mmCIF file of N, CA, C and O in Angstrom:
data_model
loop_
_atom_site.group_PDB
_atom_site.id
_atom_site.type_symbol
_atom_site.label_atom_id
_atom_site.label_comp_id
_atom_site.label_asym_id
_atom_site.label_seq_id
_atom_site.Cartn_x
_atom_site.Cartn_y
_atom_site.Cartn_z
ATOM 1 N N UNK A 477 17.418 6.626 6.491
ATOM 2 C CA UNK A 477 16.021 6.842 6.869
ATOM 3 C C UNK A 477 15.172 5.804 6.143
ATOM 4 O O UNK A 477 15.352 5.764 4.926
ATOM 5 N N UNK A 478 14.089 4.775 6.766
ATOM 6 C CA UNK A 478 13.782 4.111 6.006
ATOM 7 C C UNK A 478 12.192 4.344 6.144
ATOM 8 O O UNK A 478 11.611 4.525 7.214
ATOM 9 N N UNK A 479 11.491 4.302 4.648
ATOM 10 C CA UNK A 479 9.932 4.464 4.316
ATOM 11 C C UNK A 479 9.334 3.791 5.394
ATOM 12 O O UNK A 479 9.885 2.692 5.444
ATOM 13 N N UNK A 480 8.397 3.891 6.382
ATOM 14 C CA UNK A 480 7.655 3.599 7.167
ATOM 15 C C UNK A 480 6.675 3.691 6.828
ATOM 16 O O UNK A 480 6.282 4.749 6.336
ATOM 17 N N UNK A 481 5.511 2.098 7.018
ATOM 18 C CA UNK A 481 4.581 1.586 6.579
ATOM 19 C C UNK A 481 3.350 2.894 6.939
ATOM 20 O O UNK A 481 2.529 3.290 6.112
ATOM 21 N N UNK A 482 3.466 3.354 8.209
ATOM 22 C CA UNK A 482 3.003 4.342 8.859
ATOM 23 C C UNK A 482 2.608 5.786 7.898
ATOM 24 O O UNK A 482 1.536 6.324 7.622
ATOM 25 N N UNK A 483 3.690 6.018 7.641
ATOM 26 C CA UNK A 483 4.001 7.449 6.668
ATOM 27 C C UNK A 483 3.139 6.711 5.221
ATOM 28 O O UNK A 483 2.387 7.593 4.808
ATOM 29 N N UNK A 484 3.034 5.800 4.589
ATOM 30 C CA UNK A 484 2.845 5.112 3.773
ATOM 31 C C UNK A 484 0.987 5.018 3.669
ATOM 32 O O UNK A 484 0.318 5.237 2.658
ATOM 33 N N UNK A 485 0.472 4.625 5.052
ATOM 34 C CA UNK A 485 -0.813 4.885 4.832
ATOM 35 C C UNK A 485 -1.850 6.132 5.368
ATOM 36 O O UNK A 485 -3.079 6.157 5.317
ATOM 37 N N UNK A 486 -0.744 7.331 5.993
ATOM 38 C CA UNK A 486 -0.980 8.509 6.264
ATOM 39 C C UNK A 486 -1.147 9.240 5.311
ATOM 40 O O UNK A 486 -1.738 10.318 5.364
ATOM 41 N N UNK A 487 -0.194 8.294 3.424
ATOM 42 C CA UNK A 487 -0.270 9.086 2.568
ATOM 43 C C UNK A 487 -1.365 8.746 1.883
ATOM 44 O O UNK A 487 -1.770 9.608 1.103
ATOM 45 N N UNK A 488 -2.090 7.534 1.956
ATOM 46 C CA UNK A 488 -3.399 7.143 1.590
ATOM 47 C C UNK A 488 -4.124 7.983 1.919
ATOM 48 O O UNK A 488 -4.265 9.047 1.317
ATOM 49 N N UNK A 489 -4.786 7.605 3.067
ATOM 50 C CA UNK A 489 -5.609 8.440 3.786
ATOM 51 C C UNK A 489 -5.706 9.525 3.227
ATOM 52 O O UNK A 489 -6.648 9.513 2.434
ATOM 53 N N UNK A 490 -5.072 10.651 3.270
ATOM 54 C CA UNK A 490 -4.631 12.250 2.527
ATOM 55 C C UNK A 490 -5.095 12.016 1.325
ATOM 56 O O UNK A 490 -6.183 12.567 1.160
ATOM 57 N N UNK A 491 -4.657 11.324 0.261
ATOM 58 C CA UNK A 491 -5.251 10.887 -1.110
ATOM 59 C C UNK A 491 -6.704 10.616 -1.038
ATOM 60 O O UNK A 491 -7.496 11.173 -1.799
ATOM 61 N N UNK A 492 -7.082 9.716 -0.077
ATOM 62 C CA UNK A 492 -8.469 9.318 0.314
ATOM 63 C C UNK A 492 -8.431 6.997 -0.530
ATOM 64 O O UNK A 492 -8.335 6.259 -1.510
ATOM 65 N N UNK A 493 -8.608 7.122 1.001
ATOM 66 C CA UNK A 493 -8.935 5.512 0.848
ATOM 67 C C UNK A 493 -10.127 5.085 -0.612
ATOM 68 O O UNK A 493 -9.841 4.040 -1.196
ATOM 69 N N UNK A 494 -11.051 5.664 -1.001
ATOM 70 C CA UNK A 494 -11.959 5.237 -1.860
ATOM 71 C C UNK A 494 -11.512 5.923 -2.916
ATOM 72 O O UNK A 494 -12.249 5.655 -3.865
ATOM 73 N N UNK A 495 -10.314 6.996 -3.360
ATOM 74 C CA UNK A 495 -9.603 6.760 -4.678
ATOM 75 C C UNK A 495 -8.590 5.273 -5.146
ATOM 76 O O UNK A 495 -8.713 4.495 -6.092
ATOM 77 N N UNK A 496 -7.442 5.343 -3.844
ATOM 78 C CA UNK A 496 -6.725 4.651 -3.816
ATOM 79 C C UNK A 496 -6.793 3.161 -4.078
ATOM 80 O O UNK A 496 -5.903 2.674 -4.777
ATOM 81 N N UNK A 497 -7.980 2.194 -3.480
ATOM 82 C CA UNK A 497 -8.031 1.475 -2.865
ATOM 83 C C UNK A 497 -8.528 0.607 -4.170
ATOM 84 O O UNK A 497 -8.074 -0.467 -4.565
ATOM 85 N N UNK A 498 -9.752 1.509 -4.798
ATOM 86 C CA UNK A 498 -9.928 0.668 -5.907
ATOM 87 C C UNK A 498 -8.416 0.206 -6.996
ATOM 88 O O UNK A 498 -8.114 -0.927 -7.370
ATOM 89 N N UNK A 499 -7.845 1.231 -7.226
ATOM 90 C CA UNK A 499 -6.788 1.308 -7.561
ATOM 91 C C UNK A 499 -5.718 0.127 -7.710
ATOM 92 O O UNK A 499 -5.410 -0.631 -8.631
ATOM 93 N N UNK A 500 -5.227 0.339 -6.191
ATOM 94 C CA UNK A 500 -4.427 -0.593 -5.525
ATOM 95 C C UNK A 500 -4.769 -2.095 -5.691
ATOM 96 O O UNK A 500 -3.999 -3.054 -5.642
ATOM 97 N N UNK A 501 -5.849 -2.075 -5.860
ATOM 98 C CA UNK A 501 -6.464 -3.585 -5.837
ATOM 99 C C UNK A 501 -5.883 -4.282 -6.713
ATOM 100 O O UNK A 501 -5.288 -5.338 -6.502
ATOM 101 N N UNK A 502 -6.048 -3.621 -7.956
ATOM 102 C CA UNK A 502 -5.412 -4.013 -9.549
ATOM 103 C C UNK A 502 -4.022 -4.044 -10.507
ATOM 104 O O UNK A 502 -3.665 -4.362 -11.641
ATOM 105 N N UNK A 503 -3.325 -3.315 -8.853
ATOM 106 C CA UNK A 503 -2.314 -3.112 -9.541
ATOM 107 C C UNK A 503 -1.279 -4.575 -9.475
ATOM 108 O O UNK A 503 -1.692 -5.533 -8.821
ATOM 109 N N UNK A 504 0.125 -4.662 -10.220
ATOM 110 C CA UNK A 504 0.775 -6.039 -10.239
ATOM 111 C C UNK A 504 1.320 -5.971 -8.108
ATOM 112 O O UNK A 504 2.136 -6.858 -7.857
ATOM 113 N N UNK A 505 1.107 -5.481 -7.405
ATOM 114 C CA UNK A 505 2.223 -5.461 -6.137
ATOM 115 C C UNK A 505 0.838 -6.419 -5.460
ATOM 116 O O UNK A 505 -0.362 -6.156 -5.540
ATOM 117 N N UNK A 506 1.526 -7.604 -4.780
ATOM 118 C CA UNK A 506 0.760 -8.779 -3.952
ATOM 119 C C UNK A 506 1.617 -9.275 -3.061
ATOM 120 O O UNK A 506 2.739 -8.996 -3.484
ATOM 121 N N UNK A 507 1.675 -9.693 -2.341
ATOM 122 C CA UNK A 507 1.771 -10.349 -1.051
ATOM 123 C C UNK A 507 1.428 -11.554 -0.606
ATOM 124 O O UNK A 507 0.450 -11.525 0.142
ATOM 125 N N UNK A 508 2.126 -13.148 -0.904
ATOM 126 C CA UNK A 508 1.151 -14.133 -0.404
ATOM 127 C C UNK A 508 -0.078 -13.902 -0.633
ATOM 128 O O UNK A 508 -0.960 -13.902 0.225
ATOM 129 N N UNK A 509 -0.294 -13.579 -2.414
ATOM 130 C CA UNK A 509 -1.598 -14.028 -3.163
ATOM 131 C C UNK A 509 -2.432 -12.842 -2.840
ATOM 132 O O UNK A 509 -3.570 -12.923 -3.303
ATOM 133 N N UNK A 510 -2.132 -11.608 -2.074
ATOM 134 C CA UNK A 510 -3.568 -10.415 -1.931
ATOM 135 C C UNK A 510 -2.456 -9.630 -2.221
ATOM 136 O O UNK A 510 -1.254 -9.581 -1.960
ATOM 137 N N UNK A 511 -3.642 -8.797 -3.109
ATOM 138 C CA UNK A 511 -3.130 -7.470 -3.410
ATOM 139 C C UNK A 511 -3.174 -6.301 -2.334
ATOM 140 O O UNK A 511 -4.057 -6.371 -1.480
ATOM 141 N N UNK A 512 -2.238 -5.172 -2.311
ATOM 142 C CA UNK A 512 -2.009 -4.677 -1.071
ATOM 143 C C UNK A 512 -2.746 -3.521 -0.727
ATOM 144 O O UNK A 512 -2.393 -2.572 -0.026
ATOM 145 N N UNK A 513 -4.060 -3.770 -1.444
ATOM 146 C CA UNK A 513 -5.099 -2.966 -1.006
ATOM 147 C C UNK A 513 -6.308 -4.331 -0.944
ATOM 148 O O UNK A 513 -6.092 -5.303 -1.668
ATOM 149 N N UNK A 514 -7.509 -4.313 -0.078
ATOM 150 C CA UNK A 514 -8.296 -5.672 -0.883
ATOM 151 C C UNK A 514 -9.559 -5.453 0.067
ATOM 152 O O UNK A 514 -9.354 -5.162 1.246
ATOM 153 N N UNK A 515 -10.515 -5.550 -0.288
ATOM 154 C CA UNK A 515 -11.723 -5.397 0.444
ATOM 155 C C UNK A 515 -11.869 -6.759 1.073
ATOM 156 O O UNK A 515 -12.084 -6.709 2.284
ATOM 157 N N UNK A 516 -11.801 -8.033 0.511
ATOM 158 C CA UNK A 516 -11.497 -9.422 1.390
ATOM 159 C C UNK A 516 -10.079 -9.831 1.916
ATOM 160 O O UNK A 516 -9.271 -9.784 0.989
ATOM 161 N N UNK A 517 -9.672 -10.108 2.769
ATOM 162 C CA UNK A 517 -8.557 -10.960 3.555
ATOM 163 C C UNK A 517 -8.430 -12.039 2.823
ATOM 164 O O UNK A 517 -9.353 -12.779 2.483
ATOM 165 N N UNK A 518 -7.135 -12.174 2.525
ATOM 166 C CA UNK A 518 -6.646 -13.663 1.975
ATOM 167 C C UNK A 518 -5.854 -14.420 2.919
ATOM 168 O O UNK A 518 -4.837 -14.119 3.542
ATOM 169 N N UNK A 519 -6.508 -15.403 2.883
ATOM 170 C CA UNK A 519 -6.199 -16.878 4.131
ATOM 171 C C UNK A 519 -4.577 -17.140 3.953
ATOM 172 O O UNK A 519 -4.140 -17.491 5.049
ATOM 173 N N UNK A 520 -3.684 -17.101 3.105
ATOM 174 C CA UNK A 520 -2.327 -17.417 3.267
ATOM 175 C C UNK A 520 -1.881 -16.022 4.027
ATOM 176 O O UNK A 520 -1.138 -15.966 5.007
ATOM 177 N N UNK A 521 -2.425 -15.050 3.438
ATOM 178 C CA UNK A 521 -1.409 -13.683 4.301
ATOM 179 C C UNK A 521 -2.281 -13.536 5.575
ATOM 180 O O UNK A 521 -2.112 -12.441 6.109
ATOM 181 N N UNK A 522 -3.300 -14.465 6.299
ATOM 182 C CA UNK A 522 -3.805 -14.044 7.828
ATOM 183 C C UNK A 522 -2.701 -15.072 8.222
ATOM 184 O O UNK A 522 -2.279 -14.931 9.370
ATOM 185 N N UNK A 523 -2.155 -16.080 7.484
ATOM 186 C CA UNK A 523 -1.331 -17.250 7.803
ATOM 187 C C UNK A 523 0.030 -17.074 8.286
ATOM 188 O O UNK A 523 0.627 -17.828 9.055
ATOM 189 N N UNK A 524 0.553 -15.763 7.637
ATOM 190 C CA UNK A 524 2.162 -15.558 7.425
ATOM 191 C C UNK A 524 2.752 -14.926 8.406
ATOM 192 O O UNK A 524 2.056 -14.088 8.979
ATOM 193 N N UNK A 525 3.490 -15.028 8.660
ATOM 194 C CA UNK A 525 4.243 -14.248 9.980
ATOM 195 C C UNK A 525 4.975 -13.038 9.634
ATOM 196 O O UNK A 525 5.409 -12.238 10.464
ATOM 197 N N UNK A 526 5.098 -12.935 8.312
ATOM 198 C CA UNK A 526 5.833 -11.668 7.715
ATOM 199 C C UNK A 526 5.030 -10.662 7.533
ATOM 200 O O UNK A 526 5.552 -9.610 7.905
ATOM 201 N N UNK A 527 3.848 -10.528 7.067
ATOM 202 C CA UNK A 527 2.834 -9.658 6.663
ATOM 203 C C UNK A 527 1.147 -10.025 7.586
ATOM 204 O O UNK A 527 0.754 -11.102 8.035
ATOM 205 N N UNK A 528 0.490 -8.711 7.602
ATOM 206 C CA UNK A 528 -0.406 -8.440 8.335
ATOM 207 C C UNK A 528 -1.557 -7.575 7.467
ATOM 208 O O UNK A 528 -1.299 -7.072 6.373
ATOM 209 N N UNK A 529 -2.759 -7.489 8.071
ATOM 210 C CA UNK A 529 -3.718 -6.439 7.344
ATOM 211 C C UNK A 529 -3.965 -5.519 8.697
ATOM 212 O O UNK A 529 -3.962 -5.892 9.870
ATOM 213 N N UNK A 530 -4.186 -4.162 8.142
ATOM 214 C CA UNK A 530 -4.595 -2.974 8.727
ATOM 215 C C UNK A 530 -5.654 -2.685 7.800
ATOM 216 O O UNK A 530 -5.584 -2.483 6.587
ATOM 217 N N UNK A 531 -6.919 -2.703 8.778
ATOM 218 C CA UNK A 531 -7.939 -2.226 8.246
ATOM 219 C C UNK A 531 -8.238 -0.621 8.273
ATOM 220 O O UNK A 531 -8.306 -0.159 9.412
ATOM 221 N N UNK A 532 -8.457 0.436 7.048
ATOM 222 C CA UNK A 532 -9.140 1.269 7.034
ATOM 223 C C UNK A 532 -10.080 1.753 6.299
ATOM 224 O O UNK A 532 -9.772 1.551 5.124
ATOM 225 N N UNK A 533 -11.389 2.461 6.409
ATOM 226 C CA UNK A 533 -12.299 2.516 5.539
ATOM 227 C C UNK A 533 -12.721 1.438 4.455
ATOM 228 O O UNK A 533 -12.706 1.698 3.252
ATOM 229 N N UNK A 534 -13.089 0.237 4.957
ATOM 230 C CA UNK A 534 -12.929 -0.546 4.227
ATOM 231 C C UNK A 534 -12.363 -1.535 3.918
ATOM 232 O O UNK A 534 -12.526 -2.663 4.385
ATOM 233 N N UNK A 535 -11.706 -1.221 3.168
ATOM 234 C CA UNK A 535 -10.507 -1.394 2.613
ATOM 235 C C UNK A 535 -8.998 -2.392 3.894
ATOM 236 O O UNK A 535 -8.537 -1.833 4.889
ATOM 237 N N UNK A 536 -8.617 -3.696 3.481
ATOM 238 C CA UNK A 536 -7.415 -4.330 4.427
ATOM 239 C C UNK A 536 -5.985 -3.886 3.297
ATOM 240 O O UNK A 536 -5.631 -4.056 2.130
ATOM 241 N N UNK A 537 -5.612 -3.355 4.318
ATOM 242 C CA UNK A 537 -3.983 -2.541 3.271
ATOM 243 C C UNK A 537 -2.568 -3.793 4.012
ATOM 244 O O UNK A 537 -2.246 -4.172 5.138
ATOM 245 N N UNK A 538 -2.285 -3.946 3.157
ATOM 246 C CA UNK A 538 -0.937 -5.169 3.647
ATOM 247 C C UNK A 538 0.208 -4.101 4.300
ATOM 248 O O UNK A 538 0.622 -3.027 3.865
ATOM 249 N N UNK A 539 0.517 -4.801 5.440
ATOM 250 C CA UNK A 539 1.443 -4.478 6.377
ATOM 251 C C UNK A 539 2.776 -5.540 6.138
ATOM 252 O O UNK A 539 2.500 -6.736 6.047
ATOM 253 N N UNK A 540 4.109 -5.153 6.041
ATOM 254 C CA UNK A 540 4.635 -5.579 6.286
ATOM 255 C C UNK A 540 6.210 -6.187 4.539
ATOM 256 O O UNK A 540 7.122 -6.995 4.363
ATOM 257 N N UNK A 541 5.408 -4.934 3.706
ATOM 258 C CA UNK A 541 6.544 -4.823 2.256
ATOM 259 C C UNK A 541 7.726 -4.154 2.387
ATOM 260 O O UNK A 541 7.778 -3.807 3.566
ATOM 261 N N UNK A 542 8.580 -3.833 1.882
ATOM 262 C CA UNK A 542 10.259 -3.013 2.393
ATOM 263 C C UNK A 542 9.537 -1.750 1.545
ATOM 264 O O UNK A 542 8.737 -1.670 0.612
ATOM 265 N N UNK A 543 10.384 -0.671 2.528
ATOM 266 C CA UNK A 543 10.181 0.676 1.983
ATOM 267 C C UNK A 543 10.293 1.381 0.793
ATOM 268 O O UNK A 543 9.797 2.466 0.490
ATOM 269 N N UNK A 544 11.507 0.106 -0.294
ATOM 270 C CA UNK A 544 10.877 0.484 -1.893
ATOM 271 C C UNK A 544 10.032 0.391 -2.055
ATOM 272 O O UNK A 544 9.270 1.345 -2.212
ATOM 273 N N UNK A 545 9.542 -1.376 -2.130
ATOM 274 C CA UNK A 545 7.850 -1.328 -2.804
ATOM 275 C C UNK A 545 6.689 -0.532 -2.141
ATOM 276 O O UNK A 545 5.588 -0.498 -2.690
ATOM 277 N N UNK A 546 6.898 0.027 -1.113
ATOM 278 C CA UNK A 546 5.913 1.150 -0.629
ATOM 279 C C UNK A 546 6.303 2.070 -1.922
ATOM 280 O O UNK A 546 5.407 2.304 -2.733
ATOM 281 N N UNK A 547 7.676 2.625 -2.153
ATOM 282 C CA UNK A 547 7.434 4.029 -2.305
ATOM 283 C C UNK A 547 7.002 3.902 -3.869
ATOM 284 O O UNK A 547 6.189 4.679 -4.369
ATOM 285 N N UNK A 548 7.742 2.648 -4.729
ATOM 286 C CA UNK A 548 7.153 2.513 -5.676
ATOM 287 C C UNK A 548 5.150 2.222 -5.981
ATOM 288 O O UNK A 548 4.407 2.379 -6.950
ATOM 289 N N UNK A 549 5.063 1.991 -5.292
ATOM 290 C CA UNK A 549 4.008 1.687 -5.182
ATOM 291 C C UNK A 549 2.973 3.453 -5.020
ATOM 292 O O UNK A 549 2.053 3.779 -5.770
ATOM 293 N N UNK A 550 3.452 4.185 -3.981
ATOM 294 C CA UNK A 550 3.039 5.514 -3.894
ATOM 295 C C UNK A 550 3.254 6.282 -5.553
ATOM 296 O O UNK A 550 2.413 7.082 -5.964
ATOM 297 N N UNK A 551 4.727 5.825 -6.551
ATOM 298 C CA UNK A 551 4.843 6.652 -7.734
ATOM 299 C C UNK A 551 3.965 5.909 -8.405
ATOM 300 O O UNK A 551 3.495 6.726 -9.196
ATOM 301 N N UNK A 552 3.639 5.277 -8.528
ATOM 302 C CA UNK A 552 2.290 4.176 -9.486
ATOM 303 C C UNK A 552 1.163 5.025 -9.361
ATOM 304 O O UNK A 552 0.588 5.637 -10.261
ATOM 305 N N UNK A 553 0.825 4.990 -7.757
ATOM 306 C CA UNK A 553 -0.594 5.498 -7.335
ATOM 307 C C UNK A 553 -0.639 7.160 -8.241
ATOM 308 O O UNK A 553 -1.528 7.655 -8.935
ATOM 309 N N UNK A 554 0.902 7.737 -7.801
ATOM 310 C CA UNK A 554 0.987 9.317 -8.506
ATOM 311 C C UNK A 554 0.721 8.875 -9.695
ATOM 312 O O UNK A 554 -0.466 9.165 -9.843
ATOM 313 N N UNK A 555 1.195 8.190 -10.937
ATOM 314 C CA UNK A 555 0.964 8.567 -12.127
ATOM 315 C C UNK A 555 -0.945 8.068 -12.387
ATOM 316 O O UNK A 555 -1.726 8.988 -12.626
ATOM 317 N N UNK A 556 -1.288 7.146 -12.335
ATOM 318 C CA UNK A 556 -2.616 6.625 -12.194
ATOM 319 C C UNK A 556 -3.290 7.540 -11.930
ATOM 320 O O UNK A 556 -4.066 7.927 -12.803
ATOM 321 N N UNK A 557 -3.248 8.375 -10.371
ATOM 322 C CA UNK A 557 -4.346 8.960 -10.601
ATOM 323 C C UNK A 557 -4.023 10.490 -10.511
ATOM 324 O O UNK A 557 -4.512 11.302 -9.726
ATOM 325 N N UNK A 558 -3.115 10.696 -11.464
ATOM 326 C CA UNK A 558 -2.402 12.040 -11.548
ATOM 327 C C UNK A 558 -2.494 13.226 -10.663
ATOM 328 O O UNK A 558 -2.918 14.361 -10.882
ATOM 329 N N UNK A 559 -1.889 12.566 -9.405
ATOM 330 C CA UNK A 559 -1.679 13.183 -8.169
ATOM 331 C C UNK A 559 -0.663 14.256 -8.473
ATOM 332 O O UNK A 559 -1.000 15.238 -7.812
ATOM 333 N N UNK A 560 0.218 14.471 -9.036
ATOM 334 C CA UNK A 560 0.977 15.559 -8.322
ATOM 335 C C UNK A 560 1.588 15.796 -7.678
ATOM 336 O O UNK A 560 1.715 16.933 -7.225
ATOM 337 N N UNK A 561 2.395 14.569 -7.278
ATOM 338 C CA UNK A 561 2.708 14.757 -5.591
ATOM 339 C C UNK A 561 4.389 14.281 -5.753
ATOM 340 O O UNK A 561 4.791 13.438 -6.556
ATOM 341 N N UNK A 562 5.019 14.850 -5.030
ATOM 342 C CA UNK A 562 6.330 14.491 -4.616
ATOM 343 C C UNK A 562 7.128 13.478 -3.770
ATOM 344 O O UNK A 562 7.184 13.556 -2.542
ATOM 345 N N UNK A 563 7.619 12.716 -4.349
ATOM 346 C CA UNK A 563 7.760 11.644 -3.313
ATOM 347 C C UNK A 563 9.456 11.016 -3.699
ATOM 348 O O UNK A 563 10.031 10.539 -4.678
ATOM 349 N N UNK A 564 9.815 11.396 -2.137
ATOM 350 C CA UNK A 564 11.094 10.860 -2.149
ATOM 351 C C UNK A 564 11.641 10.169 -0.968
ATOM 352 O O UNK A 564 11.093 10.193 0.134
ATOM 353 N N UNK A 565 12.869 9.481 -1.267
ATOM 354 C CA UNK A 565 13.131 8.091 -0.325
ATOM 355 C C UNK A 565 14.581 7.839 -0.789
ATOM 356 O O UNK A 565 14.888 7.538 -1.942
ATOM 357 N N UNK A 566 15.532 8.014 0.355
ATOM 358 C CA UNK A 566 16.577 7.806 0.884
ATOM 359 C C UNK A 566 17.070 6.403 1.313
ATOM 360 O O UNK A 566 18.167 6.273 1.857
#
């Protein structure tokens, strides 16, 4: 079963984009130079054929990381902003 980018920002959303997002911004996970939350678009990742932005509330969330660094990325977000939350990946 593999983490889907989908399931990934369904779990944002639920958290709420204007906890997360500031968050995400700062954390070490980037993509062709943007971090994978970012209120501006960065010109190498509109460039790349591997990765994409999905805009919500704001906020452009990078499309297109393997389903670890999603999920790691979701246990970061849990300890930071002491979510609570369960998260597992096969």
């Amino acid at each position: 079963i593999y983490f889907q980018f989908d399931l990934y920002l369904n779990t944002i959303k639920k958290i709420g984009v204007d906890k997360v997002g500031p968050v995400l911004e700062t954390m070490k996970y980037r993509r062709k130079g943007s971090p994978m939350a970012t209120k501006d678009q960065v010109q190498s990742l509109l460039e790349s054929d591997n990765y994409s932005y999905v805009k919500v509330d704001g906020y452009y969330f990078v499309k297109g990381a393997n389903g670890y660094t999603l999920v790691r990325i979701l246990e970061d977000l849990n300890t930071s902003l002491n979510l609570n939350i369960q998260i597992e990946y096969r």
